[in-house]
Coordinates of C-alpha atoms (C1' of nucleotides) in Angstrom, one line a residue:
Chain A
X65 CA 23.7 -38.4 -3.1
X66 CA 25.0 -36.4 -0.1
X67 CA 24.6 -32.9 0.3
X68 CA 27.8 -30.8 -0.9
X69 CA 28.4 -28.5 1.7
X70 CA 31.3 -25.6 1.6
X71 CA 32.3 -23.7 4.6
X72 CA 33.9 -20.0 4.6
X73 CA 35.4 -18.9 7.8
X74 CA 38.6 -17.4 9.0
X75 CA 38.8 -18.8 12.4
X76 CA 40.6 -22.0 12.5
X77 CA 39.2 -23.3 15.5
X78 CA 35.4 -22.2 14.4
X79 CA 36.2 -24.4 11.2
X80 CA 37.2 -27.2 13.4
X81 CA 33.8 -26.8 15.3
X82 CA 31.6 -26.5 12.4
X83 CA 33.4 -29.5 10.4
X84 CA 33.1 -31.8 13.7
X85 CA 29.3 -30.8 13.8
X86 CA 28.8 -31.8 10.2
X87 CA 30.9 -35.0 10.4
X88 CA 28.2 -36.4 13.0
X89 CA 25.7 -36.9 10.1
X90 CA 26.6 -38.8 6.9
X91 CA 23.8 -37.1 4.8
X92 CA 26.3 -34.1 4.2
X93 CA 29.9 -34.1 2.9
X94 CA 32.2 -31.1 3.0
X95 CA 33.4 -30.1 -0.6
X96 CA 35.9 -27.3 0.5
X97 CA 36.8 -24.6 3.0
X98 CA 37.8 -21.2 2.3
X99 CA 39.5 -18.7 4.7
X100 CA 37.9 -15.7 3.2
X101 CA 35.7 -14.1 0.7
X102 CA 38.0 -13.9 -2.2
X103 CA 39.0 -17.7 -1.4
X104 CA 35.2 -18.4 -1.6
X105 CA 34.8 -16.9 -5.2
X106 CA 37.9 -18.9 -6.5
X107 CA 36.6 -22.2 -5.0
X108 CA 33.1 -22.0 -6.3
X109 CA 34.1 -21.0 -9.5
X110 CA 35.9 -24.7 -9.9
X111 CA 33.3 -26.4 -7.5
X112 CA 29.6 -25.8 -6.9
X113 CA 28.4 -26.9 -3.6
X114 CA 24.9 -27.1 -2.6
X115 CA 25.2 -25.0 0.5
X116 CA 27.8 -22.5 1.6
X117 CA 27.9 -21.8 5.5
X118 CA 29.2 -18.4 5.5
X119 CA 30.8 -16.4 8.3
X120 CA 29.8 -12.8 8.2
X121 CA 33.1 -11.2 9.1
X122 CA 35.9 -12.3 7.1
X123 CA 39.2 -10.5 5.9
X124 CA 39.7 -9.8 2.3
X125 CA 36.2 -10.0 1.5
X126 CA 33.5 -10.1 4.2
X127 CA 30.7 -12.9 3.9
X128 CA 28.0 -10.3 2.5
X129 CA 29.8 -9.1 -0.2
X130 CA 30.9 -13.1 -1.0
X131 CA 27.3 -13.9 -0.8
X132 CA 26.3 -11.4 -3.3
X133 CA 29.2 -12.2 -5.7
X134 CA 28.1 -16.1 -5.4
X135 CA 24.5 -15.5 -5.4
X136 CA 25.2 -13.4 -8.8
X137 CA 27.1 -15.9 -10.5
X138 CA 25.1 -19.3 -8.8
X139 CA 21.7 -18.4 -7.8
X140 CA 21.1 -21.9 -7.1
X141 CA 23.7 -22.2 -4.5
X142 CA 22.0 -21.9 -0.9
X143 CA 24.0 -19.5 1.6
X144 CA 23.3 -19.9 5.2
X145 CA 25.1 -16.9 7.2
X146 CA 26.7 -17.9 10.4
X147 CA 27.6 -15.2 13.1
X148 CA 28.2 -14.7 16.7
X149 CA 26.6 -11.1 16.8
X150 CA 22.9 -10.4 15.5
X151 CA 23.7 -7.1 14.4
X152 CA 20.5 -5.7 12.5
X153 CA 22.3 -4.0 9.4
X154 CA 24.4 -7.0 8.9
X155 CA 21.5 -9.0 8.8
X156 CA 19.7 -7.0 6.4
X157 CA 22.6 -6.7 4.2
X158 CA 22.7 -10.1 4.1
X159 CA 19.4 -10.8 3.2
X160 CA 19.4 -8.3 0.3
X161 CA 22.6 -9.8 -0.8
X162 CA 20.4 -13.4 -1.2
X163 CA 21.4 -15.4 1.8
X164 CA 18.7 -18.3 2.4
X165 CA 19.2 -18.5 6.4
X166 CA 21.2 -16.7 9.1
X167 CA 22.3 -18.9 12.2
X168 CA 24.0 -17.8 15.4
X169 CA 27.3 -19.9 15.8
X170 CA 26.3 -21.8 18.7
X171 CA 23.5 -23.7 17.4
X172 CA 23.7 -27.7 17.8
X173 CA 24.6 -29.9 15.5
X174 CA 21.1 -31.3 14.9
X175 CA 20.1 -27.6 14.0
X176 CA 22.7 -26.8 11.7
X177 CA 22.2 -30.2 9.7
X178 CA 18.2 -29.2 9.9
X179 CA 19.0 -26.0 8.6
X180 CA 20.9 -27.2 5.8
X181 CA 18.0 -29.4 4.8
X182 CA 15.7 -26.5 5.1
X183 CA 17.4 -24.3 3.0
X184 CA 17.9 -26.7 0.0
X185 CA 14.3 -27.3 0.4
X186 CA 13.3 -23.8 -0.3
X187 CA 13.3 -22.7 3.2
X188 CA 14.8 -20.2 5.1
X189 CA 16.3 -21.2 8.6
X190 CA 16.6 -18.7 11.0
X191 CA 17.4 -18.4 14.7
X192 CA 14.6 -17.0 16.5
X193 CA 16.4 -13.9 17.7
X194 CA 17.1 -13.2 14.0
X195 CA 13.9 -13.9 12.7
X196 CA 12.7 -11.5 15.2
X197 CA 14.8 -8.7 14.2
X198 CA 13.8 -9.4 10.4
X199 CA 10.3 -9.0 11.1
X200 CA 11.4 -5.5 12.9
X201 CA 12.9 -5.0 9.5
X202 CA 9.6 -5.7 7.6
X203 CA 7.8 -3.4 10.1
X204 CA 10.0 -0.2 9.7
X205 CA 10.6 -0.8 6.3
X206 CA 7.1 -0.8 5.3
X207 CA 4.2 0.7 6.7
X208 CA 5.6 3.4 9.2
X209 CA 3.8 6.5 10.6
X210 CA 0.3 6.4 9.1
X211 CA -1.6 7.9 11.3
X212 CA -5.1 6.7 11.0
X213 CA -7.9 8.9 12.0
X214 CA -11.7 8.4 12.2
X215 CA -13.5 10.8 10.1
X216 CA -16.8 9.0 10.6
X217 CA -17.4 8.4 7.5
X218 CA -20.2 5.9 6.7
X219 CA -20.0 2.4 4.6
X220 CA -21.4 4.2 1.8
X221 CA -19.2 7.2 1.9
X222 CA -16.3 5.1 2.1
X223 CA -17.5 3.2 -1.1
X224 CA -17.9 6.5 -3.0
X225 CA -14.6 7.6 -1.6
X226 CA -13.3 4.4 -3.5
X227 CA -14.9 4.9 -6.7
X228 CA -13.7 8.9 -6.6
X229 CA -10.1 7.6 -6.3
X230 CA -10.4 5.7 -9.6
X231 CA -11.4 9.0 -11.4
X232 CA -14.8 8.2 -11.6
X233 CA -17.5 11.0 -12.3
X234 CA -20.8 11.4 -10.5
X235 CA -22.9 9.6 -13.4
X236 CA -20.3 6.8 -13.4
X237 CA -20.4 6.1 -9.7
X238 CA -24.0 6.5 -9.9
X239 CA -24.0 3.6 -12.8
X240 CA -21.9 1.3 -10.4
X241 CA -23.7 1.3 -7.3
X242 CA -27.1 1.7 -9.0
X243 CA -28.1 5.1 -7.2
X244 CA -29.0 8.4 -8.8
X245 CA -26.2 10.8 -9.4
X246 CA -27.7 13.2 -7.5
X247 CA -27.4 10.9 -4.3
X248 CA -23.9 10.3 -5.4
X249 CA -22.9 14.2 -5.5
X250 CA -24.9 14.5 -1.8
X251 CA -22.7 11.7 -0.4
X252 CA -19.7 13.4 -2.1
X253 CA -20.6 16.7 -0.2
X254 CA -20.7 14.8 3.1
X255 CA -17.3 13.4 2.6
X256 CA -15.8 17.0 1.7
X257 CA -17.5 18.2 5.1
X258 CA -16.2 15.4 7.1
X259 CA -12.9 15.5 5.6
X260 CA -12.7 19.3 5.4
X261 CA -11.5 19.4 1.7
X262 CA -13.1 21.1 -1.1
X263 CA -12.5 18.8 -4.2
X264 CA -11.9 15.3 -5.2
X265 CA -8.1 15.6 -5.2
X266 CA -7.9 16.8 -1.8
X267 CA -10.3 14.5 -1.0
X268 CA -8.1 11.0 -2.3
X269 CA -5.0 12.7 -1.1
X270 CA -6.1 13.2 2.5
X271 CA -7.8 9.5 2.3
X272 CA -4.5 7.9 1.1
X273 CA -2.2 10.1 3.6
X274 CA -4.5 8.4 6.4
X275 CA -4.6 5.0 4.8
X276 CA -8.2 5.4 4.4
X277 CA -7.9 4.0 1.0
Chain B
X164 CA 4.9 -20.7 37.2
X165 CA 3.7 -22.3 34.0
X166 CA 3.5 -20.8 30.6
X167 CA -0.4 -19.6 30.0
X168 CA -1.3 -20.1 26.9
X169 CA -4.8 -19.0 24.8
X170 CA -5.7 -21.0 21.9
X171 CA -8.0 -19.1 19.1
X172 CA -9.1 -21.2 16.5
X173 CA -12.9 -22.0 15.0
X174 CA -12.3 -25.5 13.8
X175 CA -13.1 -27.9 16.8
X176 CA -11.0 -30.8 15.6
X177 CA -7.7 -28.4 15.1
X178 CA -8.5 -26.9 18.8
X179 CA -8.5 -30.4 20.3
X180 CA -5.5 -31.4 18.0
X181 CA -3.4 -28.1 19.8
X182 CA -4.8 -29.0 23.0
X183 CA -3.5 -32.8 22.8
X184 CA 0.1 -31.4 21.8
X185 CA 0.1 -28.9 24.3
X186 CA -0.9 -31.5 27.2
X187 CA 2.1 -33.7 26.4
X188 CA 4.2 -30.8 28.0
X189 CA 3.8 -29.6 31.7
X190 CA 5.5 -26.5 31.4
X191 CA 2.6 -24.8 29.4
X192 CA -1.3 -24.6 30.6
X193 CA -4.1 -23.6 28.5
X194 CA -6.1 -20.5 29.8
X195 CA -8.8 -20.2 27.6
X196 CA -10.1 -21.1 24.2
X197 CA -11.8 -18.7 21.6
X198 CA -13.8 -19.6 18.6
X199 CA -13.4 -16.3 16.9
X200 CA -11.8 -13.2 17.0
X201 CA -14.4 -11.2 18.6
X202 CA -14.3 -13.8 21.7
X203 CA -10.5 -13.1 21.7
X204 CA -11.1 -9.6 22.5
X205 CA -13.3 -10.5 24.9
X206 CA -11.4 -13.2 27.0
X207 CA -8.3 -11.3 26.7
X208 CA -9.6 -8.2 28.6
X209 CA -10.5 -10.3 31.3
X210 CA -7.4 -12.8 31.3
X211 CA -4.1 -12.2 29.7
X212 CA -1.9 -15.4 28.9
X213 CA 1.3 -15.3 27.9
X214 CA 0.9 -16.5 24.4
X215 CA -2.0 -16.5 22.1
X216 CA -1.7 -19.3 19.5
X217 CA -4.2 -17.8 16.7
X218 CA -5.6 -19.1 13.9
X219 CA -5.5 -16.8 10.5
X220 CA -8.8 -17.5 9.3
X221 CA -11.8 -17.2 11.7
X222 CA -15.6 -16.2 11.4
X223 CA -16.7 -12.8 13.0
X224 CA -13.2 -11.4 13.3
X225 CA -10.0 -12.6 11.4
X226 CA -6.9 -13.4 13.2
X227 CA -4.7 -10.6 11.9
X228 CA -7.6 -8.3 13.1
X229 CA -7.6 -9.8 16.1
X230 CA -4.1 -10.0 16.5
X231 CA -4.2 -6.1 16.0
X232 CA -6.3 -5.3 18.5
X233 CA -4.7 -7.4 20.9
X234 CA -1.1 -6.2 20.5
X235 CA -2.4 -2.5 20.6
X236 CA -3.9 -3.2 24.2
X237 CA -1.6 -5.5 25.4
X238 CA 1.7 -5.3 23.6
X239 CA 3.5 -7.9 26.0
X240 CA 1.3 -10.5 24.8
X241 CA 3.2 -13.0 22.2
X242 CA 0.8 -13.7 19.5
X243 CA 1.8 -17.0 17.0
X244 CA 0.0 -16.9 14.1
X245 CA -1.2 -20.8 12.9
X246 CA -2.4 -21.4 9.3
X247 CA -2.5 -24.3 6.9
X248 CA -1.6 -21.8 4.2
X249 CA 1.3 -19.8 3.5
X250 CA -0.3 -16.9 1.6
X251 CA 2.2 -14.0 1.1
X252 CA -0.4 -11.2 1.8
X253 CA -1.4 -12.7 5.1
X254 CA 1.8 -13.2 6.5
X255 CA 2.8 -9.8 5.6
X256 CA -0.4 -8.4 7.5
X257 CA 0.2 -10.7 10.5
X258 CA 3.8 -9.2 10.8
X259 CA 2.5 -5.5 10.4
X260 CA -0.1 -6.3 12.9
X261 CA 2.3 -7.4 15.2
X262 CA 2.6 -11.6 15.5
X263 CA 5.6 -12.5 16.9
X264 CA 5.8 -16.1 15.1
X265 CA 4.0 -18.0 12.2
X266 CA 3.5 -21.6 12.1
X267 CA 2.0 -24.3 9.6
X268 CA -0.8 -26.0 11.8
X269 CA 1.2 -29.5 11.3
X270 CA 4.2 -28.5 13.4
X271 CA 5.0 -31.3 15.7
X272 CA 4.0 -31.1 19.4
X273 CA 7.9 -30.7 20.3
X274 CA 8.3 -27.8 17.9
X275 CA 5.1 -26.1 19.2
X276 CA 6.5 -25.9 22.6
X277 CA 9.8 -24.8 21.3
X278 CA 8.2 -22.1 19.4
X279 CA 6.1 -20.9 22.7
X280 CA 9.1 -21.0 24.4
X281 CA 11.0 -18.9 21.9
X282 CA 8.3 -16.5 21.5
X283 CA 8.5 -15.6 25.0
X284 CA 12.5 -15.0 25.0
X285 CA 11.8 -12.2 22.4
X286 CA 12.5 -14.5 19.3
X287 CA 10.3 -15.5 16.3
X288 CA 9.7 -18.9 15.7
X289 CA 8.9 -19.1 12.2
X290 CA 8.4 -22.3 10.0
X291 CA 11.3 -22.4 7.4
X292 CA 8.9 -21.9 4.3
X293 CA 7.1 -18.9 6.1
X294 CA 10.5 -17.5 6.9
X295 CA 11.6 -17.6 3.4
X296 CA 8.5 -15.3 2.3
X297 CA 9.1 -13.0 4.9
X298 CA 12.9 -12.6 3.4
X299 CA 11.3 -12.0 0.2
X300 CA 9.2 -9.3 1.5
X301 CA 12.2 -7.6 2.7
X302 CA 14.0 -7.8 -0.5
X303 CA 11.1 -6.8 -2.4
X304 CA 10.0 -4.0 -0.2
X305 CA 13.5 -2.2 -0.1
X306 CA 13.9 -1.7 -3.8
X307 CA 10.7 -0.7 -5.2
X308 CA 9.8 -2.1 -8.5
X309 CA 8.0 0.9 -9.4
X310 CA 8.0 0.6 -13.5
X311 CA 9.4 4.0 -14.7
X312 CA 7.6 5.3 -17.6
X313 CA 8.7 8.2 -19.7
X314 CA 5.4 9.8 -20.8
X315 CA 7.5 12.7 -22.3
X316 CA 6.1 15.5 -20.3
X317 CA 8.1 18.3 -20.6
X318 CA 9.6 20.1 -17.1
X319 CA 6.6 22.8 -17.2
X320 CA 4.2 20.1 -17.4
X321 CA 6.1 18.2 -14.6
X322 CA 5.8 21.4 -12.4
X323 CA 1.7 21.7 -13.1
X324 CA 1.2 18.0 -12.6
X325 CA 2.6 18.8 -9.1
X326 CA 0.2 21.3 -8.4
X327 CA -2.5 19.3 -9.7
X328 CA -1.5 16.7 -7.3
X329 CA -1.9 19.0 -4.6
X330 CA -5.6 19.8 -5.0
X331 CA -5.4 23.3 -6.5
X332 CA -7.5 24.6 -9.6
X333 CA -6.3 26.2 -12.5
X334 CA -6.3 29.8 -11.1
X335 CA -4.4 28.7 -8.0
X336 CA -1.7 26.9 -10.4
X337 CA -1.5 30.3 -12.4
X338 CA -1.1 32.4 -9.7
X339 CA 1.8 30.0 -8.2
X340 CA 3.6 30.0 -11.9
X341 CA 3.1 33.4 -12.7
X342 CA 1.1 32.5 -15.7
X343 CA -2.4 32.8 -17.4
X344 CA -5.1 30.1 -16.2
X345 CA -5.5 29.6 -19.6
X346 CA -2.0 28.5 -20.1
X347 CA -2.4 26.1 -17.3
X348 CA -5.6 24.5 -19.1
X349 CA -3.5 24.0 -22.2
X350 CA -0.6 22.7 -20.4
X351 CA -3.0 20.4 -18.6
X352 CA -4.9 19.3 -21.7
X353 CA -1.2 18.3 -23.2
X354 CA -0.6 16.5 -19.8
X355 CA -4.0 14.6 -20.2
X356 CA -3.2 13.6 -24.0
X357 CA 0.5 12.2 -23.1
X358 CA -1.0 10.2 -20.1
X359 CA -4.2 9.3 -22.0
X360 CA -6.3 10.6 -19.1
X361 CA -9.4 12.4 -18.8
X362 CA -9.4 14.3 -15.7
X363 CA -7.2 15.4 -12.5
X364 CA -7.7 12.5 -10.7
X365 CA -6.6 9.9 -13.2
X366 CA -3.6 11.9 -14.0
X367 CA -2.5 12.1 -10.3
X368 CA -3.2 8.2 -9.7
X369 CA -1.2 7.3 -13.0
X370 CA 1.6 9.7 -12.3
X371 CA 1.8 7.9 -8.6
X372 CA 1.7 4.4 -10.0
X373 CA 4.8 5.3 -12.0
X374 CA 6.6 7.1 -9.1
X375 CA 6.3 10.4 -11.4
X376 CA 5.3 12.5 -8.3
Chain C
dG186 C1' -43.6 6.9 20.1
dG187 C1' -40.0 10.5 19.5
dT188 C1' -35.3 11.3 17.8
dA189 C1' -31.1 10.5 15.0
dA190 C1' -28.3 8.5 11.5
dA191 C1' -28.1 6.8 7.0
dG192 C1' -29.5 6.6 2.6
dT193 C1' -32.3 7.9 -1.3
dA194 C1' -33.5 11.9 -4.7
dC195 C1' -34.5 16.4 -6.6
dG196 C1' -33.6 21.6 -8.0
dG197 C1' -30.9 25.6 -8.7
dC198 C1' -26.7 28.1 -9.7
dA199 C1' -22.1 29.9 -10.2
dG200 C1' -18.0 28.3 -10.9
dA201 C1' -14.5 24.8 -12.7
dT202 C1' -13.1 21.6 -16.0
dG203 C1' -12.3 19.1 -20.5
dC204 C1' -11.9 19.6 -25.0
dC205 C1' -11.9 22.2 -29.5
dT206 C1' -9.5 25.9 -32.3
dT207 C1' -6.3 29.7 -33.1
dA208 C1' -2.1 32.5 -32.6
dC209 C1' 2.7 34.0 -31.7
dA210 C1' 7.7 34.0 -29.8
dG211 C1' 11.9 31.9 -28.8
dA212 C1' 14.5 27.7 -28.6
dA213 C1' 16.2 23.6 -30.5
dA214 C1' 16.6 20.6 -34.4
dA215 C1' 16.9 19.5 -38.8
Chain D
dT290 C1' 17.0 28.2 -43.3
dT291 C1' 12.9 25.8 -42.2
dT292 C1' 10.7 23.3 -39.3
dT293 C1' 9.7 21.4 -34.8
dC294 C1' 9.0 21.9 -29.7
dT295 C1' 7.9 24.5 -25.8
dG296 C1' 5.6 27.8 -23.7
dT297 C1' 2.6 31.3 -23.6
dA298 C1' -2.3 33.4 -24.4
dA299 C1' -7.3 33.4 -25.9
dG300 C1' -12.4 32.3 -27.4
dG301 C1' -16.2 29.0 -27.1
dC302 C1' -19.0 25.6 -25.5
dA303 C1' -20.9 21.5 -23.4
dT304 C1' -20.2 19.1 -19.2
dC305 C1' -19.0 18.7 -14.6
dT306 C1' -18.5 20.2 -9.7
dG307 C1' -18.9 22.1 -5.1
dC308 C1' -22.4 24.1 -2.8
dC309 C1' -27.1 25.7 -1.1
dG310 C1' -31.7 24.0 -0.1
dT311 C1' -35.5 20.7 0.5
dA312 C1' -37.7 16.0 1.6
dC313 C1' -38.7 11.2 2.0
dT314 C1' -37.8 5.9 4.1
dT315 C1' -35.4 2.7 6.6
dT316 C1' -33.2 1.6 10.5
dA317 C1' -31.6 1.8 15.1
dC318 C1' -31.7 3.9 19.6
dC319 C1' -33.7 5.8 23.8

DNA sequence: GGTAAAGTACGGCAGATGCCTTACAGAAAA
DNA sequence: TTTTCTGTAAGGCATCTGCCGTACTTTACC
């Protein structure tokens, strides 16, 4: 059984170029070709390919929107975005829309086939340039400006700060660490002094702000 | 000028395997080999390679920590993580640490060299399986799956919860809201009952977990 | 061998906190 | 109209907390 591929692209020359690349390999078969996003939705309703090679920029409905609608109706269809540009926001939107991969249009025929196969196997084929940008997205979107300040807390103090953040009282922390509650209090006194705070809530808020806990 | 590569890996067999793969190509040269993260830091201080192939799991200091320290001192050095596993959290931490790529250890020699070259060109070579996981990270990170639970807190109670989270005591909250500290205490009692907690720290931890504050 | 840091532990005290009860006014709902 | 909810306020009490001492042991570093 050949892999069923669909192509969505408005530029006739690029369609021809893609089709030529695909024809070099007999493990894939082109099911249909669409010239814009609206056409994609129409055709995919009748015939579901395994993979859609989707141009980002198309008239009527762009590739990102089309991807969203396709993945919404047929989550199993893999969508690989094709583009000449590597704009960060389009990459980001494509990923959110559910695209499985993202390739630049000048990939060699072998790469293209390889990407199609990887996508079917659950991988996410990406041109390295695109991959680099998606890593940037992760870095920027997640952990941003946490300013790690060293308050000079000892290991034991860190341990106790952890327990404080769980809402435990002196006695419970003492039981957990097999020490006297008096000792716990002394440690906490030292923590407060080092962090320059005066109660548990302030301590954990400051600790979280600086990523200590 | 050959590409200078360093290898960080604790398993002698895998070191040999990597070195053999690299020797098949004459555009790269192995500058040094380290057996753990601490050794990496020592050697990189004296000699800076273009690329480090870094094992995730190493004794003394793991690959993620080592990557963080290397990128901190020498941002231009590209780090490609090598691992047999594809654990999501390690991938995530590696990305945050500044890794440029992430490959599975069983990559073919050609792939390895290709990855090194792509990393130097600013790309982010990733095995498709890894790439798929990083896409998931982007998707999951952007729209937070915080489970909003309605605890039935009144407006006044919410207001007071906010103040609690700033580390204020009863008197300070009372002053801020122009009410008696006795009233504040009563509100807080009600908050505790609704949230089923028994102190300030537990209250704000639960509130933050559910995105109330 | 002295010093410093870290971890342990105790005592005291004033004030804060958690939890109980009662009470009343205004608003909203039944 | 009566009931319920919300917000306000107060008294009492056992416990917890924050802050001030002091003191011993171990480990690490000059």
